[in-house]
Coordinates of C-alpha atoms in Angstrom, one line a residue:
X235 CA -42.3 -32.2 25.0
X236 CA -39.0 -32.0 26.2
X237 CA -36.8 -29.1 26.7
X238 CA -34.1 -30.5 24.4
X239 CA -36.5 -31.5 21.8
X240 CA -37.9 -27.4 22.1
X241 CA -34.6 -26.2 21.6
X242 CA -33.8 -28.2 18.4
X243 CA -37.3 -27.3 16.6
X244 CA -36.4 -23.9 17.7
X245 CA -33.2 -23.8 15.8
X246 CA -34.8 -25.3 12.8
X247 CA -37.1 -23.2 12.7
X248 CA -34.9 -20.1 13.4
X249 CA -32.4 -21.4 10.6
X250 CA -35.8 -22.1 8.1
X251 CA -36.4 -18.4 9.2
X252 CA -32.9 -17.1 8.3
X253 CA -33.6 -18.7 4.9
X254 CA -36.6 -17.8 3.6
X255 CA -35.1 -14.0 3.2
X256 CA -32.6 -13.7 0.2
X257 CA -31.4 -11.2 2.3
X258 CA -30.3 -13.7 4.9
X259 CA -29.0 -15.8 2.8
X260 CA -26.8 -13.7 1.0
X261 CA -25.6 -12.4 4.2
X262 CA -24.5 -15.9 5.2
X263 CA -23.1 -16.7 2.0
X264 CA -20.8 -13.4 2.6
X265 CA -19.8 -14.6 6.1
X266 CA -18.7 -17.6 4.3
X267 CA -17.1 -16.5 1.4
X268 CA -15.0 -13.4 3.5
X269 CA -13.5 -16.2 5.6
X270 CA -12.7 -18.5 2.7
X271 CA -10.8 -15.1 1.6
X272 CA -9.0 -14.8 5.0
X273 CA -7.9 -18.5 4.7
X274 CA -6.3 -17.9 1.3
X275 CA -4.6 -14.7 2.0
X276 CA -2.0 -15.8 5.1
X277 CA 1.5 -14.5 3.4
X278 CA 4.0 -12.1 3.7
X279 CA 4.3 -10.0 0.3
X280 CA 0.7 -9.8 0.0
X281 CA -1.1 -6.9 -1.3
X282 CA -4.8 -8.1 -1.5
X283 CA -6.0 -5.5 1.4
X284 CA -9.5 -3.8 0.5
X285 CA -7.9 -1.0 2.7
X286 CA -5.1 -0.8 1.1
X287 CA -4.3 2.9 1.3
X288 CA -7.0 3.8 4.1
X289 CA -4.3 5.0 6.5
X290 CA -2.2 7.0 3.7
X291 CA -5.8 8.4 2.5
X292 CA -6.2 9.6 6.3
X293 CA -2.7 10.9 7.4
X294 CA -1.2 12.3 4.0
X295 CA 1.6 13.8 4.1
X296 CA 1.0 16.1 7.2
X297 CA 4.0 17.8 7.8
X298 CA 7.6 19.3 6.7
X299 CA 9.1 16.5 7.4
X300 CA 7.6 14.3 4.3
X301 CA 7.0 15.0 0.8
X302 CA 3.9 13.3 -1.4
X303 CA 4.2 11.5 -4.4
X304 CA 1.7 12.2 -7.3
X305 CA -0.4 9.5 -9.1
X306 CA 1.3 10.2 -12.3
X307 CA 4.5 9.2 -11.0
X308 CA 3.3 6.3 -8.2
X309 CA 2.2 4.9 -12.0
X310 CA 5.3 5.2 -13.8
X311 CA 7.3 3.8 -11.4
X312 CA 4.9 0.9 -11.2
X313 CA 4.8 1.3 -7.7
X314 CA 2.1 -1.2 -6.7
X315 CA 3.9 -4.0 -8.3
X316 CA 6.9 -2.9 -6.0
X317 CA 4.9 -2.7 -3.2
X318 CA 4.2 -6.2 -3.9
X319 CA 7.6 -7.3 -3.8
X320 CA 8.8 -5.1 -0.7
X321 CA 6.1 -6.1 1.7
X322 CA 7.1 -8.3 4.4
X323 CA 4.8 -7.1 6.9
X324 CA 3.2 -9.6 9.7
X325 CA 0.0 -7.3 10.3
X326 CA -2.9 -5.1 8.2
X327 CA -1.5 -1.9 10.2
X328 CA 1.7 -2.4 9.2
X329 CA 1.1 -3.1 5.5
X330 CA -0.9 -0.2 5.4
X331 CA 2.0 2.1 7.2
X332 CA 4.5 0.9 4.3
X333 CA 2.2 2.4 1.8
X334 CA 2.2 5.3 3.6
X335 CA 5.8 5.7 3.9
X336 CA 6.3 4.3 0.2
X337 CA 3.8 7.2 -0.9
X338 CA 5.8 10.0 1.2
X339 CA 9.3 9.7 1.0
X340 CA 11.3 11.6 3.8
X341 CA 12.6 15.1 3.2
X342 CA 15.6 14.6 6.5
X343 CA 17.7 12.3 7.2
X344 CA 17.5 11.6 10.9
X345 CA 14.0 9.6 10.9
X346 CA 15.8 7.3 8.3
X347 CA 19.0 6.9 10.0
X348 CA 16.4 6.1 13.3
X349 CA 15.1 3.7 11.0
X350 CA 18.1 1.9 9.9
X351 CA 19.0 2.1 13.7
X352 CA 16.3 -0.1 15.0
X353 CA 16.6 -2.6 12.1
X354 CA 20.0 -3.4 13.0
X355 CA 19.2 -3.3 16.5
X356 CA 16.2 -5.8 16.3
X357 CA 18.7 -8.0 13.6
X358 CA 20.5 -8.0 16.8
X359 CA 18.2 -9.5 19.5
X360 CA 16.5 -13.1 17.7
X361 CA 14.4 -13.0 20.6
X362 CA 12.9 -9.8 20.7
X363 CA 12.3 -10.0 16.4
X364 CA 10.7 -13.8 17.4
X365 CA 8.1 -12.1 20.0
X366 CA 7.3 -9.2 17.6
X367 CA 6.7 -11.3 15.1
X368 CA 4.4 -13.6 16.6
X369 CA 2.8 -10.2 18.3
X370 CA 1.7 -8.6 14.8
X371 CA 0.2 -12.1 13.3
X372 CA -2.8 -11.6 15.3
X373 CA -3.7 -8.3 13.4
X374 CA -3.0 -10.2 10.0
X375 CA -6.8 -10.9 9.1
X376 CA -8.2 -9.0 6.6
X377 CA -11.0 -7.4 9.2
X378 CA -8.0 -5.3 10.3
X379 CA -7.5 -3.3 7.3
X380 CA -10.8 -1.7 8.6
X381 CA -8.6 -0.1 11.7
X382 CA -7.5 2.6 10.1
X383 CA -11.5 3.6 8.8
X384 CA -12.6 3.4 12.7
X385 CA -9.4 5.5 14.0
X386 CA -9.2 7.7 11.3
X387 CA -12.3 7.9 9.1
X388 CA -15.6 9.6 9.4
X389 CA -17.7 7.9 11.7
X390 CA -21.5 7.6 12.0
X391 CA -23.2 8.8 15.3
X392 CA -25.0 5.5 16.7
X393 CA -29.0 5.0 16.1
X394 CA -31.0 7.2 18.4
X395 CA -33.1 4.0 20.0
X396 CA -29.2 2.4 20.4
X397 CA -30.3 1.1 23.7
X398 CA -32.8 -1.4 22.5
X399 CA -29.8 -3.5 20.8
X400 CA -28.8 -4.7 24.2
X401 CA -32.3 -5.2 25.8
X402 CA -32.9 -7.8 22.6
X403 CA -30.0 -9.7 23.2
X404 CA -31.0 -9.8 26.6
X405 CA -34.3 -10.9 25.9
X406 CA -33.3 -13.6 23.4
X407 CA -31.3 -15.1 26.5
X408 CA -33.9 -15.2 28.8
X409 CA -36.4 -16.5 27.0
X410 CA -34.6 -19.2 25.8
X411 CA -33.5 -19.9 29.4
X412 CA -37.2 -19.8 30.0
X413 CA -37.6 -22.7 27.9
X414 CA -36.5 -25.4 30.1
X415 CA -39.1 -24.4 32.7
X416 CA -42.2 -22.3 30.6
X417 CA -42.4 -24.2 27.2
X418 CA -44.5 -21.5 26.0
X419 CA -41.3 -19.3 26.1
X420 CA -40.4 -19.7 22.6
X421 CA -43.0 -18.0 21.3
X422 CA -41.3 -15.2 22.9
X423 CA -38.0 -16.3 21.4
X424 CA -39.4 -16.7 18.1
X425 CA -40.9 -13.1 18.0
X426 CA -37.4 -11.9 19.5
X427 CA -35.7 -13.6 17.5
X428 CA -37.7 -11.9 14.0
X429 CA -37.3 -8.6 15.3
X430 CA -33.0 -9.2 15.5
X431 CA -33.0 -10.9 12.5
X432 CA -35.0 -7.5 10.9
X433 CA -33.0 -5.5 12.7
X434 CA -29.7 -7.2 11.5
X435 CA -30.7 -7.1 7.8
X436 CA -31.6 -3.9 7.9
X437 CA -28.9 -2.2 9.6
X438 CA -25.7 -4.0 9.0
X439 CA -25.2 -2.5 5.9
X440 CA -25.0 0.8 7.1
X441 CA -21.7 0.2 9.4
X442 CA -20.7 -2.8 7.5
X443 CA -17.4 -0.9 7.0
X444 CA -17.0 -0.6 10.7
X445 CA -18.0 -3.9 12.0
X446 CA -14.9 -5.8 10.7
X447 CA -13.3 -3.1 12.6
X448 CA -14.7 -3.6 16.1
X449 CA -14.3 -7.2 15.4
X450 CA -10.7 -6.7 15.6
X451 CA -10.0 -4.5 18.6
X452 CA -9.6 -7.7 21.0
X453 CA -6.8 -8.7 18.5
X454 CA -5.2 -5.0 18.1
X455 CA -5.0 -4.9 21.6
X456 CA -3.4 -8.0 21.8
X457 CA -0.6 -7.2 20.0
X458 CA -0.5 -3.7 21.8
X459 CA -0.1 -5.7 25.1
X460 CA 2.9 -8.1 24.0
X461 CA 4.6 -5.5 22.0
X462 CA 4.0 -3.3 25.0
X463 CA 5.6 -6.0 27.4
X464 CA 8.8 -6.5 25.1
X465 CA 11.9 -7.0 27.0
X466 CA 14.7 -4.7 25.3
X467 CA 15.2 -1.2 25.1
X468 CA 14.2 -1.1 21.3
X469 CA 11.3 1.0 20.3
X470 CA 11.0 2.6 23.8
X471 CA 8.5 5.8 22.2
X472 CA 6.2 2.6 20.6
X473 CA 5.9 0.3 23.4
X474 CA 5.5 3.6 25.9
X475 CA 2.8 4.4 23.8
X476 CA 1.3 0.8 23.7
X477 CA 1.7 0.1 27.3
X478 CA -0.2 3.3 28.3
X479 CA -2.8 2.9 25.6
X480 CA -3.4 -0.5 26.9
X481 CA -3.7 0.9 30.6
X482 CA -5.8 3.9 29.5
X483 CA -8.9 2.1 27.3
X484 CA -10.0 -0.6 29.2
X485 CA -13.4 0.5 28.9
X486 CA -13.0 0.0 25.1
X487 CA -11.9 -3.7 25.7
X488 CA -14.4 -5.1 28.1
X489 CA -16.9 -3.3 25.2
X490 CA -15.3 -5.7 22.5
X491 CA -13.5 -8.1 24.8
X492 CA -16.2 -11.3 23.9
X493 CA -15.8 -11.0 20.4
X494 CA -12.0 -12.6 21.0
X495 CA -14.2 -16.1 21.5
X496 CA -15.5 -15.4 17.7
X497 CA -14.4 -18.1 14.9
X498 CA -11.4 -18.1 13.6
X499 CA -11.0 -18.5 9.9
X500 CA -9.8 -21.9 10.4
X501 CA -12.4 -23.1 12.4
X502 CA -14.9 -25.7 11.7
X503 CA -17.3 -24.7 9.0
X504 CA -20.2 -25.9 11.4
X505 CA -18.9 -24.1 14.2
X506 CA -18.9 -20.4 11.9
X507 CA -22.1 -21.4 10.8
X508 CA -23.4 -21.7 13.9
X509 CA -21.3 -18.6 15.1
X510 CA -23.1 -16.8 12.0
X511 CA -26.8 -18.0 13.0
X512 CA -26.0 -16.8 17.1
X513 CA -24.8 -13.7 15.5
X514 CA -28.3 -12.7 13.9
X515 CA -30.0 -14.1 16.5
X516 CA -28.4 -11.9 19.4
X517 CA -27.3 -9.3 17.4
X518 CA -23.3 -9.8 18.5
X519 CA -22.2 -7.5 15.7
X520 CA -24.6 -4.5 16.0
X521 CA -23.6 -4.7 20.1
X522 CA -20.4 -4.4 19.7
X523 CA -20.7 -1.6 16.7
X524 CA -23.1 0.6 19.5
X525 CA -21.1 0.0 22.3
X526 CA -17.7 0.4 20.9
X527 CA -18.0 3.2 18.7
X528 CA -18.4 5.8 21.4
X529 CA -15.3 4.3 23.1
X530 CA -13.7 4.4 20.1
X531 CA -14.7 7.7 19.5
X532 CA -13.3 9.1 22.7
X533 CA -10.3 7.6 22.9
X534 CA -9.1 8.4 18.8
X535 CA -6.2 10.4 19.8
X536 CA -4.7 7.2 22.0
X537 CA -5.7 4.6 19.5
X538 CA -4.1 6.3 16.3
X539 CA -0.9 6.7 18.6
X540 CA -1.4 2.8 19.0
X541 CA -1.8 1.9 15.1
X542 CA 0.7 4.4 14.4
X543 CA 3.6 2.5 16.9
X544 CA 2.2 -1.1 15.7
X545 CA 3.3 -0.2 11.9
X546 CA 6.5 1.3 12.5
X547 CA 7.3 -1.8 14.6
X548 CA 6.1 -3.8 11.7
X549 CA 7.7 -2.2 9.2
X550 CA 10.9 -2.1 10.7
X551 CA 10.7 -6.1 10.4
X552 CA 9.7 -6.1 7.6
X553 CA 12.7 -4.2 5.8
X554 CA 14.5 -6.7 7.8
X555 CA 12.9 -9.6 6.0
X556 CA 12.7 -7.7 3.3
X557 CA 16.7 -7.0 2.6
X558 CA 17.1 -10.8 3.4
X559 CA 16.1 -11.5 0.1
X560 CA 18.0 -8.8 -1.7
X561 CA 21.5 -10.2 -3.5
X562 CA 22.7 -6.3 -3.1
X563 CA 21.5 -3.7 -1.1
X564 CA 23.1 -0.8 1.2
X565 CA 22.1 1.9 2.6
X566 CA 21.8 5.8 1.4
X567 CA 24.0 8.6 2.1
X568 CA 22.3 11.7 1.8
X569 CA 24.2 15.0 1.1
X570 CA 23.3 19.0 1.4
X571 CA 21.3 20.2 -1.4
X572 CA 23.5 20.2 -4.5
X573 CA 23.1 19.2 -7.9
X574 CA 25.2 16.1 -7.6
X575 CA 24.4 12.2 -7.6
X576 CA 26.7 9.5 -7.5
X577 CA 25.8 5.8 -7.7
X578 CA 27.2 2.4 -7.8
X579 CA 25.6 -0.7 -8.7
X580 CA 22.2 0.4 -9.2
X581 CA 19.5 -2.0 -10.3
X582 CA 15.8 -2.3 -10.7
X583 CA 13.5 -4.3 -8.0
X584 CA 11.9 -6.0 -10.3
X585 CA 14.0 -7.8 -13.1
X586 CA 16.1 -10.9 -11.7
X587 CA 19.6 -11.2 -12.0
X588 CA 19.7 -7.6 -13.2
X589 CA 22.3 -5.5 -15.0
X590 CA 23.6 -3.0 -12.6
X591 CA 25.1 0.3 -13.4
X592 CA 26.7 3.7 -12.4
X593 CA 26.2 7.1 -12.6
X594 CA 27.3 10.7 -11.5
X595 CA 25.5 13.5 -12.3
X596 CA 27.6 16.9 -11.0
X597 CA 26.6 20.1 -11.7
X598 CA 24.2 19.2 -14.4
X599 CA 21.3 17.4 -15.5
X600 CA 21.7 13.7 -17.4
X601 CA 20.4 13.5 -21.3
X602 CA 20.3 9.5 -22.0
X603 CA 20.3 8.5 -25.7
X604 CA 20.2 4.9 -27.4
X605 CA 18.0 3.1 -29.4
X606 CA 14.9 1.1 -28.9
X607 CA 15.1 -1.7 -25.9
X608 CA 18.8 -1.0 -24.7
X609 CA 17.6 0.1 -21.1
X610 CA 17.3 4.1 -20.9
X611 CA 13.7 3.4 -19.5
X612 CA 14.7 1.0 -16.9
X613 CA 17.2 2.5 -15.7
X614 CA 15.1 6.1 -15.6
X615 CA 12.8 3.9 -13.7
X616 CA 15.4 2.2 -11.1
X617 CA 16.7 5.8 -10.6
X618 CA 13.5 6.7 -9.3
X619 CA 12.8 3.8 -7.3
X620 CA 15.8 3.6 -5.3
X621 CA 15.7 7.4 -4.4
X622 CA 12.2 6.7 -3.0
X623 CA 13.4 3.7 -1.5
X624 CA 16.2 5.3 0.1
X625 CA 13.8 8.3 2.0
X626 CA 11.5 5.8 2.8
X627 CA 13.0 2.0 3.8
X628 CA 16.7 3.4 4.1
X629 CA 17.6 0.9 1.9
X630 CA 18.2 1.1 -1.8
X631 CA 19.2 -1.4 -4.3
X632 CA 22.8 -0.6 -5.2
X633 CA 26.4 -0.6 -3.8
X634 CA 26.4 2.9 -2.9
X635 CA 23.9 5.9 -3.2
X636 CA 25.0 9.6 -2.6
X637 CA 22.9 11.8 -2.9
X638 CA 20.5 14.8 -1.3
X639 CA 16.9 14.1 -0.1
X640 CA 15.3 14.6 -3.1
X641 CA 11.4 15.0 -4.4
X642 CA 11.0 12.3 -7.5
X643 CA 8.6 13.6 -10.1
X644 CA 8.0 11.4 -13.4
X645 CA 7.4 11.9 -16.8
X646 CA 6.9 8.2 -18.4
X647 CA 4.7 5.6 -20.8
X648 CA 2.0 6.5 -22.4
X649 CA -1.5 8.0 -21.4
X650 CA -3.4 8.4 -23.9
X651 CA -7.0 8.0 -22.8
X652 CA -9.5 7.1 -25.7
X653 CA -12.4 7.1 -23.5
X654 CA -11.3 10.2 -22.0
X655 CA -11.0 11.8 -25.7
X656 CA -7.3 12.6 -24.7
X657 CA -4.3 12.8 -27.5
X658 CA -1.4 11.0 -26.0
X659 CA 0.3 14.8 -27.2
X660 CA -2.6 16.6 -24.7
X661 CA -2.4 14.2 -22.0
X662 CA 1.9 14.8 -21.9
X663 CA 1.6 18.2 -21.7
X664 CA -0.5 18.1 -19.1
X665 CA 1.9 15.7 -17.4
X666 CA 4.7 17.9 -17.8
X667 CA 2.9 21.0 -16.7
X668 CA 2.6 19.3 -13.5
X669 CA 6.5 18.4 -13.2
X670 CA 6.7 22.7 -13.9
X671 CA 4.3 23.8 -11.5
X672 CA 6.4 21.4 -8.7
X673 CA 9.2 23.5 -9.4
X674 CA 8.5 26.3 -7.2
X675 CA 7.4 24.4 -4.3
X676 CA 10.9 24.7 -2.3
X677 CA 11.8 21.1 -2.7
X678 CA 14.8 19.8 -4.5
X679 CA 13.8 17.7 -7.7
X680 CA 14.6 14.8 -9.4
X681 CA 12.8 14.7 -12.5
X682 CA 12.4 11.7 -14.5
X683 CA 11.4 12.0 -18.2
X684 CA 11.0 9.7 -21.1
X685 CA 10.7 11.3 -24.4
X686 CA 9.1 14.4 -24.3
X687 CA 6.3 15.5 -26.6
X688 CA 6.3 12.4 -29.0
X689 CA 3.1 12.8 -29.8
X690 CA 3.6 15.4 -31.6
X691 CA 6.2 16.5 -35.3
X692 CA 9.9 16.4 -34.8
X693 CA 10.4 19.9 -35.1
X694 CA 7.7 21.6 -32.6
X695 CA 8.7 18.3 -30.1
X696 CA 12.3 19.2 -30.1
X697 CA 11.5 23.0 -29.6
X698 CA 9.4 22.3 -26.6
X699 CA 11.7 19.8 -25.4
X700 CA 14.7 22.5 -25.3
X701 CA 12.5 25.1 -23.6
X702 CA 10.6 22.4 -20.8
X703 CA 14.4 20.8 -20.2
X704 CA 16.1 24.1 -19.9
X705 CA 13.9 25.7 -17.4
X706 CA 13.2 22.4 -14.9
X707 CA 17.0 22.5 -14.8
X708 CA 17.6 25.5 -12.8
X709 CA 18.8 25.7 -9.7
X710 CA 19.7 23.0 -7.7
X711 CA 17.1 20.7 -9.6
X712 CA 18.6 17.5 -11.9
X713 CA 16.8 16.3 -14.4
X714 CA 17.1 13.2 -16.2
X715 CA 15.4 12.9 -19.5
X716 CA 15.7 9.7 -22.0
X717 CA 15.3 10.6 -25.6
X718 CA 16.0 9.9 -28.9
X719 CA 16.5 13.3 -30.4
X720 CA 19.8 14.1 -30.2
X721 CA 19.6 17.6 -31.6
X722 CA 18.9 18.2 -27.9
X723 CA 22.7 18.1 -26.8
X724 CA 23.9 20.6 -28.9
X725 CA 20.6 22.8 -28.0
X726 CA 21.5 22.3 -23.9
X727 CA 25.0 22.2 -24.2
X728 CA 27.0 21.9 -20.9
X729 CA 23.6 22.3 -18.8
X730 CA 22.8 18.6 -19.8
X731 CA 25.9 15.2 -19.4
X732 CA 25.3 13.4 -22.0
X733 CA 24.8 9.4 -21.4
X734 CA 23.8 6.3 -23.4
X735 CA 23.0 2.8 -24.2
X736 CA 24.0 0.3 -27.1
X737 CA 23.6 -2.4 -29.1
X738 CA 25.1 -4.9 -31.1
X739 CA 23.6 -6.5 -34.5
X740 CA 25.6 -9.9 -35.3
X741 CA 25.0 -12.7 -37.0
X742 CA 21.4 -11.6 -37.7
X743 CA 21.0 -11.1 -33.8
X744 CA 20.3 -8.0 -31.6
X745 CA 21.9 -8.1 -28.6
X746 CA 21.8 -5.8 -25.7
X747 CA 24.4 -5.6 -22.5
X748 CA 22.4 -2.8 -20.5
X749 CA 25.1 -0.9 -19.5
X750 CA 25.1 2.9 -19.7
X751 CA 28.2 5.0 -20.9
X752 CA 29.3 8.3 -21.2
X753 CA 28.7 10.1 -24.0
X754 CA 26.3 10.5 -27.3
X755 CA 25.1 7.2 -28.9
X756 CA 26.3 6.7 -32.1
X757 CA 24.4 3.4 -33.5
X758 CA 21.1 3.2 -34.5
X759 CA 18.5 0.5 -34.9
X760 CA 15.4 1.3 -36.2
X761 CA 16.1 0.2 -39.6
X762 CA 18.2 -3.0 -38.4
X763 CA 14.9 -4.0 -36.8
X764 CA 12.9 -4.0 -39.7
X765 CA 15.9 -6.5 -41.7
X766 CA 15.4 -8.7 -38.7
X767 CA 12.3 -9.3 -38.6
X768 CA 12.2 -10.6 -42.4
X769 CA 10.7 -7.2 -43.6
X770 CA 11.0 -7.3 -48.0
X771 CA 14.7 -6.5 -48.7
X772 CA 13.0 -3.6 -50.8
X773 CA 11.5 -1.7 -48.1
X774 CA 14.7 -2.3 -46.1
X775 CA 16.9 -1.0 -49.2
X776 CA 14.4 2.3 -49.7
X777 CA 14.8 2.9 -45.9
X778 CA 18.1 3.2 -45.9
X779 CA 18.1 5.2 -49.0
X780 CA 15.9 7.4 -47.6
X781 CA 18.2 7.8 -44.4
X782 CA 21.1 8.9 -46.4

């Protein structure tokens, strides 16, 4: 028998092997279907990271220098569909270092107006934004989202009998070496080869978070090295801190360096497939997991300084790309602490072609009244989003923003929870409780609050409403609450500007323009609605009896 013909009945037989286990084959058929995921997720914008928030889970905000925003109001402001739309990062660290800075907005200005500094900068030098760019693409698979586990996360010790992983490998090697010259080698091989295959089954799954990791240090290193190299005296701390990373760890790349010469996502389904039975056969992944993680382990202080200067580079082209696509944008102005906002042009992210508006708030809070779809929860919302934006992208959607760093805290939608046995009453006083207990934490707020209490009679809602507004107000605070009982102003007086929205019924048609004025509203249509949509002229006529 040949040695040729011995090597292809070995690999039949070591691929009948694989699949006889339903173990095996459903670790192949995740092999496959992860890189058919990888393939279909190559875009700016995306958000389809399993990491997502790994990073931001890790770091928090871990110092004076940011301030945290809850769930509640990451949720009102629908924040993940924004994320969406603000993402133009190249690379899994970077997307993952937005999130971080969208979910802790700066409390000082410098860091932004560094920010803004090194956008402009890089808008300035096509060259340098071509070689970042191309840098950060080759941390873009989805295996990379798993960086931030291995630099920050909890991470296991290796198996005590760790060493036998490499004499296996070696083993396999040999004996199939042996092949050519001992045919009776491969029984060796075949009894190596069942003990990896075991081995790989049973043990994968225990790191299985971490092994998409290691697989990408020959790429996050990659991108250290060029963004490390760039010619320009933009992001000097970053690439100081690549450059040296990438001098310091070389025992952590020639542990991981060979998994570089993996498949590609694009490659030829054959090829991975043949990659995939290798794999199982030599144990690649379990290698690289026992030989890397110590490294990693050691040098964690150096590699998060690494991720760290990789996102901030990202990020800061990504705003770039980002404001590209913006019809208006500027950038903030932040004042001292003091109760005063002023803003021109403001619009929300997500509704095209959108109304834009103004607004000053001085030495009060704002109370928005209107009726029903005239845009006093949009524009709550926009309010909020664009003072996020501003401590976080230094860019907000608007003409001009004034304004002092400010903590956003929101009050909005509905959360009533039937499975949780919650009244939507219950679960806004709990809400609001939360906005309260903020208060004192030495911040300045902006508070953002649609309709308090409504879950709840007219009377109690608007008692509680007076109290909750009147004390969130103090100090240097500014609230601004949407609502539709106007008692309220005459209750707050002075403390609260009043502001509204209107409408216009004509011709049997509603019709909105968005815009917010000064002042109390003064039309109504609740009961217009109900004409509109064909409701009995009877019930319409008792109605408004029953108004007057």
């Amino acid at each position: 028998m040949t040695p040729a013909l011995i090597l292809a009945l070995l690999l039949a037989l070591f691929v009948a092997l694989v699949l006889a286990t339903p173990q095996a084959r459903a670790f192949i058929k995740l092999g496959f279907r992860m890189r058919q995921d990888e393939r279909e997720d190559r875009r700016p914008g995306r958000a389809e990271n399993p990491q997502l928030d790994a990073f931001h889970d890790a770091k928090g905000a871990t110092n004076e220098l940011r301030t945290e925003l809850d769930e509640r109001t990451w949720i009102d402001l629908d924040l993940d569909q924004v994320f969406s739309q603000v993402d133009y990062t190249l690379s899994r660290p970077g997307q993952q270092y937005l999130r971080h800075l969208l979910r802790t907005p700066c409390l000082h200005a410098e860091p932004i107006a560094q920010l803004n500094g090194a956008i402009t900068q890089l808008e300035s030098e096509p060259d340098t934004e071509t070689t970042v760019r191309a840098a950060l693409e080759f941390t873009d698979d989805r295996r990379a989202g798993f960086l931030a586990t291995l630099f920050y996360g909890e991470l296991p010790d290796r198996p005590r009998y760790w060493f036998v992983f490499p004499l296996l490998t070696a083993s396999a090697i040999v004996f199939a070496a042996l092949i050519f010259v001992w045919p009776r080698a491969l029984l060796g091989l075949i009894a190596i080869a069942t003990i990896n295959i075991c081995l790989q089954l049973f043990y994968r799954p225990r790191v299985e978070a971490l092994i998409p990791a290691i697989h990408e240090i020959p790429a996050f290193f990659r991108t250290a090295r060029m963004l490390g190299r760039l010619r320009t005296d933009l992001f000097t701390n970053e690439r100081q801190t690549l450059a040296e990373g990438f001098t310091k760890l070389k025992v952590l790349q020639s542990a991981t360096a060979w998994l570089k010469y993996e498949p590609s996502e694009d490659a030829n389904q054959l090829f991975a497939s043949m990659y995939l039975y290798v794999n199982m056969l030599l144990l690649l992944d379990l290698n690289a997991f026992v030989f890397g993680l110590k490294s990693a382990k050691q040098a964690r202080p150096t590699l998060q300084r690494m991720f760290e200067a990789i996102g901030l580079i990202d990020v800061t082209q990504s705003i770039s790309a980002w404001r590209k696509t913006l019809p208006l944008w500027s950038t903030p102005t932040f004042t001292t602490a003091q109760k005063e906002i002023r803003v021109t042009g403001v619009a929300h992210p997500l509704i095209t072609n959108a109304v834009v508006n103004d607004v000053r708030i001085s030495e009060s809070s704002a109370l928005i009244t209107g009726s029903n779809m005239s845009g006093k929860t949009t524009f709550i919302r926009a309010l909020g989003l664009n003072a996020i934006f501003a401590q976080s992208l230094g860019t907000v959607i608007a003409t001009s923003w004034h304004a002092p760093l400010l903590h956003v805290s929101t009050s909005i939608g509905r959360s009533d929870s039937v499975l949780e046995g919650r009244s939507y009453y219950l679960a806004e006083v709990e809400s609001i409780r939360t906005l309260i207990e903020q208060k004192g934490d030495g911040a300045q707020h902006l508070f953002l609050i649609d309709e308090l209490f409504r879950g709840t009679n007219t009377t109690e809602r608007v008692a509680g409403a007076y109290a909750v507004l009147e004390y969130l107000n103090r100090g240097n605070d500014i609230v601004v609450v949407a609502t539709h009982d106007t008692e309220l102003l005459g209750m707050l007086g002075s403390t609260y500007a009043p502001h509204h929205f209107r409408e216009e019924i004509a011709d049997g048609t509603l019709t909105f323009d968005f815009k917010l004025r000064d002042g109390q509203a003064t039309t109504r249509n609740a009961i217009a609605l109900l004409e509109l949509m064909k409701y009995p002229a009877e019930v319409v006529a008792r109605a408004r009896d029953a108004l007057r």
